[in-house]
PDB file of C-alpha atoms in Angstrom:
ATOM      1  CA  UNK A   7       0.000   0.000   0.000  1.00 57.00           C
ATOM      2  CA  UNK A   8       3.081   2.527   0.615  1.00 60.00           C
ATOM      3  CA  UNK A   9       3.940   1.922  -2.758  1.00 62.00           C
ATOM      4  CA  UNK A  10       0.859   2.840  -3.998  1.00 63.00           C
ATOM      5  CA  UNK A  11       0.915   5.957  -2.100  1.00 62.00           C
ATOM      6  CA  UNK A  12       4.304   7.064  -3.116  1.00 68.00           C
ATOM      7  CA  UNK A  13       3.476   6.535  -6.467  1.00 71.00           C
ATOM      8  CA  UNK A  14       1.042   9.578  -8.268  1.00 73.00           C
ATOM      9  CA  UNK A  15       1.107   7.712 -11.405  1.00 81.00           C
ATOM     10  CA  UNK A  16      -0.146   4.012  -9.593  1.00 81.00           C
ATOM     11  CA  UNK A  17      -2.158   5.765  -7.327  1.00 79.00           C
ATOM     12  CA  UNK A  18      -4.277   7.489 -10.263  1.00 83.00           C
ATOM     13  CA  UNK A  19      -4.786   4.468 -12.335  1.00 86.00           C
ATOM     14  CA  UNK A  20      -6.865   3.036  -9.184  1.00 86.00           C
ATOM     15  CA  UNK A  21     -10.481   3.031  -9.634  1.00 92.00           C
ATOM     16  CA  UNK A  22     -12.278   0.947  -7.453  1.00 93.00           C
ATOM     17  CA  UNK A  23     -11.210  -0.554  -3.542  1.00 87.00           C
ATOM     18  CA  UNK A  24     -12.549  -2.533  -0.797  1.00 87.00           C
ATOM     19  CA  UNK A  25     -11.738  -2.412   2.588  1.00 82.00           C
ATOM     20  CA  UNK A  26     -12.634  -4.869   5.596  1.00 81.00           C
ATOM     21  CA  UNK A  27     -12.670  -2.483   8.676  1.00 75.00           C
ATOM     22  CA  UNK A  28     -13.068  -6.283  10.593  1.00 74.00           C
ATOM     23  CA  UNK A  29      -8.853  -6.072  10.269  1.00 67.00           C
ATOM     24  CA  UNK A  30      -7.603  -3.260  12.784  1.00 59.00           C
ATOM     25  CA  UNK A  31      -4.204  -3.115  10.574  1.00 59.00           C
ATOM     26  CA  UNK A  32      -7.026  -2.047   7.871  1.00 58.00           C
ATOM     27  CA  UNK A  33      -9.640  -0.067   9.757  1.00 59.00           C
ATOM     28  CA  UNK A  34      -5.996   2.212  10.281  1.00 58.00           C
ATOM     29  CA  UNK A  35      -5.394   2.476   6.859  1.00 62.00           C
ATOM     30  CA  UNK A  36      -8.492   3.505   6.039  1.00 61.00           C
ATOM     31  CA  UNK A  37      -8.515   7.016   8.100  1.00 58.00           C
ATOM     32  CA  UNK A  38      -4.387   7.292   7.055  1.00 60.00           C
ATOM     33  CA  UNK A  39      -4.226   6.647   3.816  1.00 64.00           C
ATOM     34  CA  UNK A  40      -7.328   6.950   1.850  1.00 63.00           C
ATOM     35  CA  UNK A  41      -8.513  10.328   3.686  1.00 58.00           C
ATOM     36  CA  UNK A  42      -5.648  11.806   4.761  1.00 59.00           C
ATOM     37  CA  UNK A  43      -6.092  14.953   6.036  1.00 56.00           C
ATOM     38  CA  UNK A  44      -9.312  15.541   3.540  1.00 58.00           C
ATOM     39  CA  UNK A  45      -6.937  14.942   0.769  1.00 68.00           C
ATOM     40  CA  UNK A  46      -8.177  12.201  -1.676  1.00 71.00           C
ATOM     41  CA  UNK A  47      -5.009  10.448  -2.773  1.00 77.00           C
ATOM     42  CA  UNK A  48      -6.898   8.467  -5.211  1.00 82.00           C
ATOM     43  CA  UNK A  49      -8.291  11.108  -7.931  1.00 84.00           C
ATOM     44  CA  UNK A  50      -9.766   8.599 -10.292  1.00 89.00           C
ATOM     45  CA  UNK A  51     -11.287   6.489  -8.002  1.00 90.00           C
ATOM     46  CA  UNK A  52     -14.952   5.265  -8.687  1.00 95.00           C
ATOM     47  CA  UNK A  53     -16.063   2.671  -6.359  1.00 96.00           C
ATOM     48  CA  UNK A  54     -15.468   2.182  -2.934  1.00 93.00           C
ATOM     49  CA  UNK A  55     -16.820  -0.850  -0.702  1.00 92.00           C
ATOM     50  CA  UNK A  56     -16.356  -0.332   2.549  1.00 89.00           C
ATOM     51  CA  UNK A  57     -17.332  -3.502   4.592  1.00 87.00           C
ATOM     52  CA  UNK A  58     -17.868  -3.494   8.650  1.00 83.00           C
ATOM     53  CA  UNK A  59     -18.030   0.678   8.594  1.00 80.00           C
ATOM     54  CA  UNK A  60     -17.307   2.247  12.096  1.00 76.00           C
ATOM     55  CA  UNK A  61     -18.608   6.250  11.825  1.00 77.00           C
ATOM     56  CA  UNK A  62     -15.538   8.448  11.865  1.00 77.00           C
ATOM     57  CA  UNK A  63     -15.822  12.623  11.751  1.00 78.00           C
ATOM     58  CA  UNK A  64     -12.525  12.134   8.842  1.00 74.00           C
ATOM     59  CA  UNK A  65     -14.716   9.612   7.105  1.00 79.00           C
ATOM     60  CA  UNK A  66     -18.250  10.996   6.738  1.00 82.00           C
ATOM     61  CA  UNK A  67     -16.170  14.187   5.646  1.00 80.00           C
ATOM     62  CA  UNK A  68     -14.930  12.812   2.838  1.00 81.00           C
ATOM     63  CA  UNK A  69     -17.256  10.518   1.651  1.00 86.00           C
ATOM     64  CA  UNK A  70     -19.171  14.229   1.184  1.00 86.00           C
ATOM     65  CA  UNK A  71     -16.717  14.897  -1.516  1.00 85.00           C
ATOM     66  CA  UNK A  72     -16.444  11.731  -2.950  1.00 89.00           C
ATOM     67  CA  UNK A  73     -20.414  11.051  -3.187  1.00 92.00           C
ATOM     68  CA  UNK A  74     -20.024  14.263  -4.910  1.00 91.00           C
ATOM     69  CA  UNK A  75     -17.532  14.827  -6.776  1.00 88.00           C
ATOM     70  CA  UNK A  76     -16.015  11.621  -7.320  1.00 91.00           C
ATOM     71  CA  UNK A  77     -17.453   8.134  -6.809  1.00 94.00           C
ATOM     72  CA  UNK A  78     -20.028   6.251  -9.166  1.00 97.00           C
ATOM     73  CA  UNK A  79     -21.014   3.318  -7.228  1.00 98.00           C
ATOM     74  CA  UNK A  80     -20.923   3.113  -2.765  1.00 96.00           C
ATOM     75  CA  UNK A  81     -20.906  -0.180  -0.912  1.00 95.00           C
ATOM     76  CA  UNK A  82     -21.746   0.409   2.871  1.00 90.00           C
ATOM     77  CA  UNK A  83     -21.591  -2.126   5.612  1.00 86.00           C
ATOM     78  CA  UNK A  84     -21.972  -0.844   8.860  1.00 79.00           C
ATOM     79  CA  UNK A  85     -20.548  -2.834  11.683  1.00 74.00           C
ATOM     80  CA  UNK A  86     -23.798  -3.907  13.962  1.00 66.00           C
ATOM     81  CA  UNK A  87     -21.887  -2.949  17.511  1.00 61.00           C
ATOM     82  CA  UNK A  88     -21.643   0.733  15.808  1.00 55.00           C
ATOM     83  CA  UNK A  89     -25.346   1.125  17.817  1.00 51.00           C
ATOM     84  CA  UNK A  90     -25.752  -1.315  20.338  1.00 49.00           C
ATOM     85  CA  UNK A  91     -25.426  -0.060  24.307  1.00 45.00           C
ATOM     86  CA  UNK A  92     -26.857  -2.620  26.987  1.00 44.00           C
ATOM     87  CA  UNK A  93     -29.482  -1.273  28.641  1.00 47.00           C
ATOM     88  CA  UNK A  94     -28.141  -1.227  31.820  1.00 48.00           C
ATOM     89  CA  UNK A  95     -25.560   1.620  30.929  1.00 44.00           C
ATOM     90  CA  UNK A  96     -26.040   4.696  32.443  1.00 47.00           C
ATOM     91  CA  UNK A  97     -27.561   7.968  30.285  1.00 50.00           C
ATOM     92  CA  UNK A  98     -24.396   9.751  31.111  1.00 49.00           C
ATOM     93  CA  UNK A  99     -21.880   7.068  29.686  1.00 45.00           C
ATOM     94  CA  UNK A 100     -19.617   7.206  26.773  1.00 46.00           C
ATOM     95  CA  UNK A 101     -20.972   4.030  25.477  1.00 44.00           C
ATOM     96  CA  UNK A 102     -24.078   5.962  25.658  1.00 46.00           C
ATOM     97  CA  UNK A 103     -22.718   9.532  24.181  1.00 49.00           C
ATOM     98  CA  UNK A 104     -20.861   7.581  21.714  1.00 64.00           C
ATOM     99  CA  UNK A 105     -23.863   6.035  19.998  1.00 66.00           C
ATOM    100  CA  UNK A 106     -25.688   8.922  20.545  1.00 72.00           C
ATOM    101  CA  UNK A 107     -22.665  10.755  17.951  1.00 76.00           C
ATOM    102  CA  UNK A 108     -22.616   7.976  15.660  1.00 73.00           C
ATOM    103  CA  UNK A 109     -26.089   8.249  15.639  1.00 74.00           C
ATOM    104  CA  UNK A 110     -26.369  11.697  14.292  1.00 79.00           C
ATOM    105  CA  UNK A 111     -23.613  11.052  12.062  1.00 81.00           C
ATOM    106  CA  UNK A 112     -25.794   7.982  10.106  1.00 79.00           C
ATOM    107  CA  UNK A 113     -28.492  10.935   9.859  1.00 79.00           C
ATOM    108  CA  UNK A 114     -25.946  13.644   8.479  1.00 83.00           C
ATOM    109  CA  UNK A 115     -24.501  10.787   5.860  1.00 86.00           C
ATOM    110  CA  UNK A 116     -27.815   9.653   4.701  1.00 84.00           C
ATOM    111  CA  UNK A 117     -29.109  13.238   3.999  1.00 84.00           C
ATOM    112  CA  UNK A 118     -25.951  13.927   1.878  1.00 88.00           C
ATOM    113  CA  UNK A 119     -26.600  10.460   0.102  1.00 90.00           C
ATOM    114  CA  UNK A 120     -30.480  11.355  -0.742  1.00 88.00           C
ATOM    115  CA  UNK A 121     -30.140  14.557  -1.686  1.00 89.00           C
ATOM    116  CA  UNK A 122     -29.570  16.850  -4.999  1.00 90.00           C
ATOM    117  CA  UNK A 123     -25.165  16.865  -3.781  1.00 91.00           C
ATOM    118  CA  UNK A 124     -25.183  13.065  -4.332  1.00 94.00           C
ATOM    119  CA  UNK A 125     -24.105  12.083  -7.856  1.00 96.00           C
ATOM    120  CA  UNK A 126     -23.873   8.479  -7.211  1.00 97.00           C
ATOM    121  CA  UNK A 127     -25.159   5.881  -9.817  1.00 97.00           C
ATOM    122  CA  UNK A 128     -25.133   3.218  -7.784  1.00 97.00           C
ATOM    123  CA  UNK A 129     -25.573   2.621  -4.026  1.00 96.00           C
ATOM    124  CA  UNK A 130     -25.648  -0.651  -1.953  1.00 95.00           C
ATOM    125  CA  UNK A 131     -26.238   0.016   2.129  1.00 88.00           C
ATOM    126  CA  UNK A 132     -26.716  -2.522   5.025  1.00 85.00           C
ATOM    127  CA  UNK A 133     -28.783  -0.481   7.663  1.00 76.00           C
ATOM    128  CA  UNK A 134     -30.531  -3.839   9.228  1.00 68.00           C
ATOM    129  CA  UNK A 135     -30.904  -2.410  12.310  1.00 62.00           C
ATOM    130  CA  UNK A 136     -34.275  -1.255  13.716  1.00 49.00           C
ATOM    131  CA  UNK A 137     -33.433   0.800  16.122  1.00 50.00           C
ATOM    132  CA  UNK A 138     -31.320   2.915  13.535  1.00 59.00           C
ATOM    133  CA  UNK A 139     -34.207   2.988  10.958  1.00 56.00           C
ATOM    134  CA  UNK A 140     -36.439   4.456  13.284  1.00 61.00           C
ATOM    135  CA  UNK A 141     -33.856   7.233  13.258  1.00 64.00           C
ATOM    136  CA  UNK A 142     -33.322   7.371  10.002  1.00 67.00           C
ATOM    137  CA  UNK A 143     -37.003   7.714   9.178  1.00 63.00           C
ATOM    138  CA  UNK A 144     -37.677  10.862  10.941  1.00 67.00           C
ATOM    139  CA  UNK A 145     -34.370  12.053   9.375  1.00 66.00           C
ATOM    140  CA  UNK A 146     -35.965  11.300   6.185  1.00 68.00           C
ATOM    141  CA  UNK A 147     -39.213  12.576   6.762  1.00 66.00           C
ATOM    142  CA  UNK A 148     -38.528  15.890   8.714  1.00 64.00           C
ATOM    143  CA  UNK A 149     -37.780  19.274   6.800  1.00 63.00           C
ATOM    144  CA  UNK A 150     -37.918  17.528   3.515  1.00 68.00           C
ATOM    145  CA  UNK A 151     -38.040  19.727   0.088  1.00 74.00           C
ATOM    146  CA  UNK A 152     -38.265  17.817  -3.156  1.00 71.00           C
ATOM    147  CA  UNK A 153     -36.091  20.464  -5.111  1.00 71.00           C
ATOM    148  CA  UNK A 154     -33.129  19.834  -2.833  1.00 75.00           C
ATOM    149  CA  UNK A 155     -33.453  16.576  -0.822  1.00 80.00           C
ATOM    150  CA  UNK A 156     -33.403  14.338  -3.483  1.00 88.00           C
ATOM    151  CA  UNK A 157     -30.564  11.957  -5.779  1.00 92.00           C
ATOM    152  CA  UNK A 158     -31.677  12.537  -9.458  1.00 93.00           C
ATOM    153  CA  UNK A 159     -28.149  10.401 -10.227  1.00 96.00           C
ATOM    154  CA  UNK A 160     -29.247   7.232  -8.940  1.00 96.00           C
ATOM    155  CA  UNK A 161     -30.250   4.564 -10.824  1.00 96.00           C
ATOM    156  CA  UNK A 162     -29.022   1.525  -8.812  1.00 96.00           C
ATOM    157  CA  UNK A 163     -30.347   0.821  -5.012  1.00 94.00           C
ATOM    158  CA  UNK A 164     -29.720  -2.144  -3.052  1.00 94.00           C
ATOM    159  CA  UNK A 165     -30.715  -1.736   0.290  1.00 88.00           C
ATOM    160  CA  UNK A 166     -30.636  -4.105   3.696  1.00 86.00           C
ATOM    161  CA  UNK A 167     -32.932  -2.672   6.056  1.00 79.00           C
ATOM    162  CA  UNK A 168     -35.150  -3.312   9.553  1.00 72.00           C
ATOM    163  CA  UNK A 169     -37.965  -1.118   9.139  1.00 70.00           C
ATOM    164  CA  UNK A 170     -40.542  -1.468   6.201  1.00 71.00           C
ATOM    165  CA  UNK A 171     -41.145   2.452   6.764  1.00 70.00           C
ATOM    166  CA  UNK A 172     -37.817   3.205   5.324  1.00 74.00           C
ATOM    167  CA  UNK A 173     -38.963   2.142   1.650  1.00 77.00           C
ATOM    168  CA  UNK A 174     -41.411   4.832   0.812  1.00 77.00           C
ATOM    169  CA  UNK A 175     -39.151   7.394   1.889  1.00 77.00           C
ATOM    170  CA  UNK A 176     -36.100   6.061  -0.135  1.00 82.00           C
ATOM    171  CA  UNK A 177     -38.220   5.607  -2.815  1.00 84.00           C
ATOM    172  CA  UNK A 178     -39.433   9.284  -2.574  1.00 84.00           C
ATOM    173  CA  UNK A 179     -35.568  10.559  -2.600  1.00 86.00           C
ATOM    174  CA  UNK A 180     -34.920   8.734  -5.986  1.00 91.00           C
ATOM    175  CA  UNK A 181     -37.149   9.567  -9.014  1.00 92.00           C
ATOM    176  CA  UNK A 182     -34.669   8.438 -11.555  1.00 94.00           C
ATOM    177  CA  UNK A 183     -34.342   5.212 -10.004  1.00 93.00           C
ATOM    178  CA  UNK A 184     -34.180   2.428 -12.788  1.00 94.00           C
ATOM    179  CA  UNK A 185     -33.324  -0.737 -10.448  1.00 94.00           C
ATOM    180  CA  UNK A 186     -34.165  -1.604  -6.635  1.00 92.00           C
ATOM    181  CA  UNK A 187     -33.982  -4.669  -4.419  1.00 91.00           C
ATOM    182  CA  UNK A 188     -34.966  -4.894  -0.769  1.00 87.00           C
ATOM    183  CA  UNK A 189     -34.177  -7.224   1.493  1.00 83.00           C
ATOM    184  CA  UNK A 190     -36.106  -7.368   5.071  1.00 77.00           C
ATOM    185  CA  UNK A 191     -34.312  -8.596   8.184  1.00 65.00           C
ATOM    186  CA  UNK A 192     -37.521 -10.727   8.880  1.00 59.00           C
ATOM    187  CA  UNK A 193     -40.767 -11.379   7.044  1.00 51.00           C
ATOM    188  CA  UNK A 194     -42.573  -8.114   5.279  1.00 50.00           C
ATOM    189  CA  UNK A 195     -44.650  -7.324   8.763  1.00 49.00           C
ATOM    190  CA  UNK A 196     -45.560  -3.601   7.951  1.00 46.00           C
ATOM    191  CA  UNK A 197     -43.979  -2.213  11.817  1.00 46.00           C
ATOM    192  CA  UNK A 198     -45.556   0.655  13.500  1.00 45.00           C
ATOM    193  CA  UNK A 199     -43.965   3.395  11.442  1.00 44.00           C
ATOM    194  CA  UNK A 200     -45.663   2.087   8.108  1.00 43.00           C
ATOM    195  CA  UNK A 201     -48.526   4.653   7.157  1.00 46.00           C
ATOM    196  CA  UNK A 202     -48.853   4.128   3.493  1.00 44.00           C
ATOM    197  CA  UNK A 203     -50.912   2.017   0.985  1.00 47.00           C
ATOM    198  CA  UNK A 204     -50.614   1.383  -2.579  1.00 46.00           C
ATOM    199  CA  UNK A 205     -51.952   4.793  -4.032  1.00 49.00           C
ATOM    200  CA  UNK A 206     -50.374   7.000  -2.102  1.00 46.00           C
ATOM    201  CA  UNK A 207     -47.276   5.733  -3.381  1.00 47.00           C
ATOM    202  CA  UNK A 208     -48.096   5.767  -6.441  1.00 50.00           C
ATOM    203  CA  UNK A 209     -49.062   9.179  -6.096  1.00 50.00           C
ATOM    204  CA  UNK A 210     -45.753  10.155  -4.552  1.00 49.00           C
ATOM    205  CA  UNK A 211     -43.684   8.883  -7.609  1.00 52.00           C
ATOM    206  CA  UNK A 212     -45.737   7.863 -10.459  1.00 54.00           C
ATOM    207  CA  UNK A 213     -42.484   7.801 -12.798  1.00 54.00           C
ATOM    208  CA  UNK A 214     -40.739   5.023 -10.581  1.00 51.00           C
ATOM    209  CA  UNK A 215     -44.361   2.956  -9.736  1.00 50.00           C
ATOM    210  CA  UNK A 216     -45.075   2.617 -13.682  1.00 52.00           C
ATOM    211  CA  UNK A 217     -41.534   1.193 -14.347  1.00 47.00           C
TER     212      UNK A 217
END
C-alpha cells in the first residue's frame, strides 16, 4: 500500500477498492491513507466498498466529496456494535454519548446520500438495524423539500434494512431510479412506522411505480 501511495502515477490508475474495517491493521489504513487529512489520494477512483463501517468525523467528511464529486457506485456495511449499548448503561456514559454521535452522524450521511449533492449511480447500504431505521425515518421525513433533498443520479439501489417504513421514503428521494432490491431482516410485517398504501405511493412517484 506505501507503494501505492508514493506513487502519483499508480495511485491514479486506481479506480475501485474494498476495505474490511473487521482487520484493525485495515480499519488504520483507512482514516491514514485513503482520507488523509481531507486529501483524496486516489483522484480517479470510482467505487469504494467499505465492509464493517465504524462512523468516523474524517470519514463521513470525505465521503461528502467523494459522493459528490467523485465516486459512481458506494458499498456500505456498517458494523452492527456501531449502535448497540446494553441497557443497563447509564444515560451519562460514553458508550451511551458515543452512539448517541454515531447516531447523528448515520443521519448527516444519509441526507448527503439522498439529496440533490449526491451524484452516485449506484448505491448498496446494510442499515438492518431497527433501532437505527427508526432514526433514520424521521431524518428522512422531517424538513424535507423535493427540489433539494433528493438523488436525481441514482439509478441503482440495493438496500438491507429493519424497518418497512424506510422504503417509501427512499423511494421518494430517488425519481430516476431504474433498479431496486430490498431485502427485510424478517418477514414483510408492515412495523408501527408504516402509514402508506398502494396509491399514495403511487401518487408520490408515479415515474418510478409505472416502471
Amino acid at each position: 500500500f506505501p507503494l501505492l501511495l508514493n506513487s502519483s502515477c499508480l495511485s491514479s490508475c486506481i479506480q475501485r477498492i474494498h476495505f474490511d474495517e473487521r482487520n484493525s491493521i485495515v480499519r488504520d489504513c483507512v482514516y491514514q491513507w485513503l482520507f488523509n487529512d481531507k486529501e483524496i489520494l486516489f483522484p480517479n477512483l470510482k467505487s469504494l466498498i467499505l465492509t464493517q463501517c465504524r462512523l468516523k468525523e474524517p470519514l463521513i467528511e470525505s465521503l461528502a466529496y467523494l459522493i459528490e464529486c467523485q465516486l459512481d457506485e458506494l458499498i456500505l456495511n456498517f458494523a452492527i456494535d456501531n449502535f448497540m449499548v446494553p441497557d443497563c448503561v447509564r444515560e451519562d456514559s460514553p458508550l451511551v454519548i458515543d452512539e448517541k454521535k454515531q447516531t447523528s452522524m448515520m443521519k448527516q450521511l444519509f441526507g448527503l446520500l439522498f439529496s440533490g449533492q449526491c451524484q452516485l449511480k449506484s448505491l448498496q447500504l446494510d442499515i438492518n438495524n431497527h433501532f437505527l431505521n427508526q432514526d433514520i425515518h424521521h431524518c428522512l421525513t422531517s424538513h424535507y423539500d423535493p427540489s433539494m433533498d433528493r438523488c436525481f443520479t441514482l439509478r441503482h439501489l440495493d438496500v438491507r434494512m429493519a424497518c418497512t417504513c424506510l422504503l417509501e421514503n427512499l423511494i421518494e428521494r430517488v425519481p430516476n431510479l431504474e433498479r431496486l432490491s430490498v431485502h427485510f431482516h424478517s418477514s414483510l410485517d408492515f412495523d408501527s412506522l408504516w402509514e402508506t398504501n398502494p396509491d399514495r405511493l403511487e401518487q408520490s412517484n408515479e415515474n418510478w411505480f409505472n416502471k
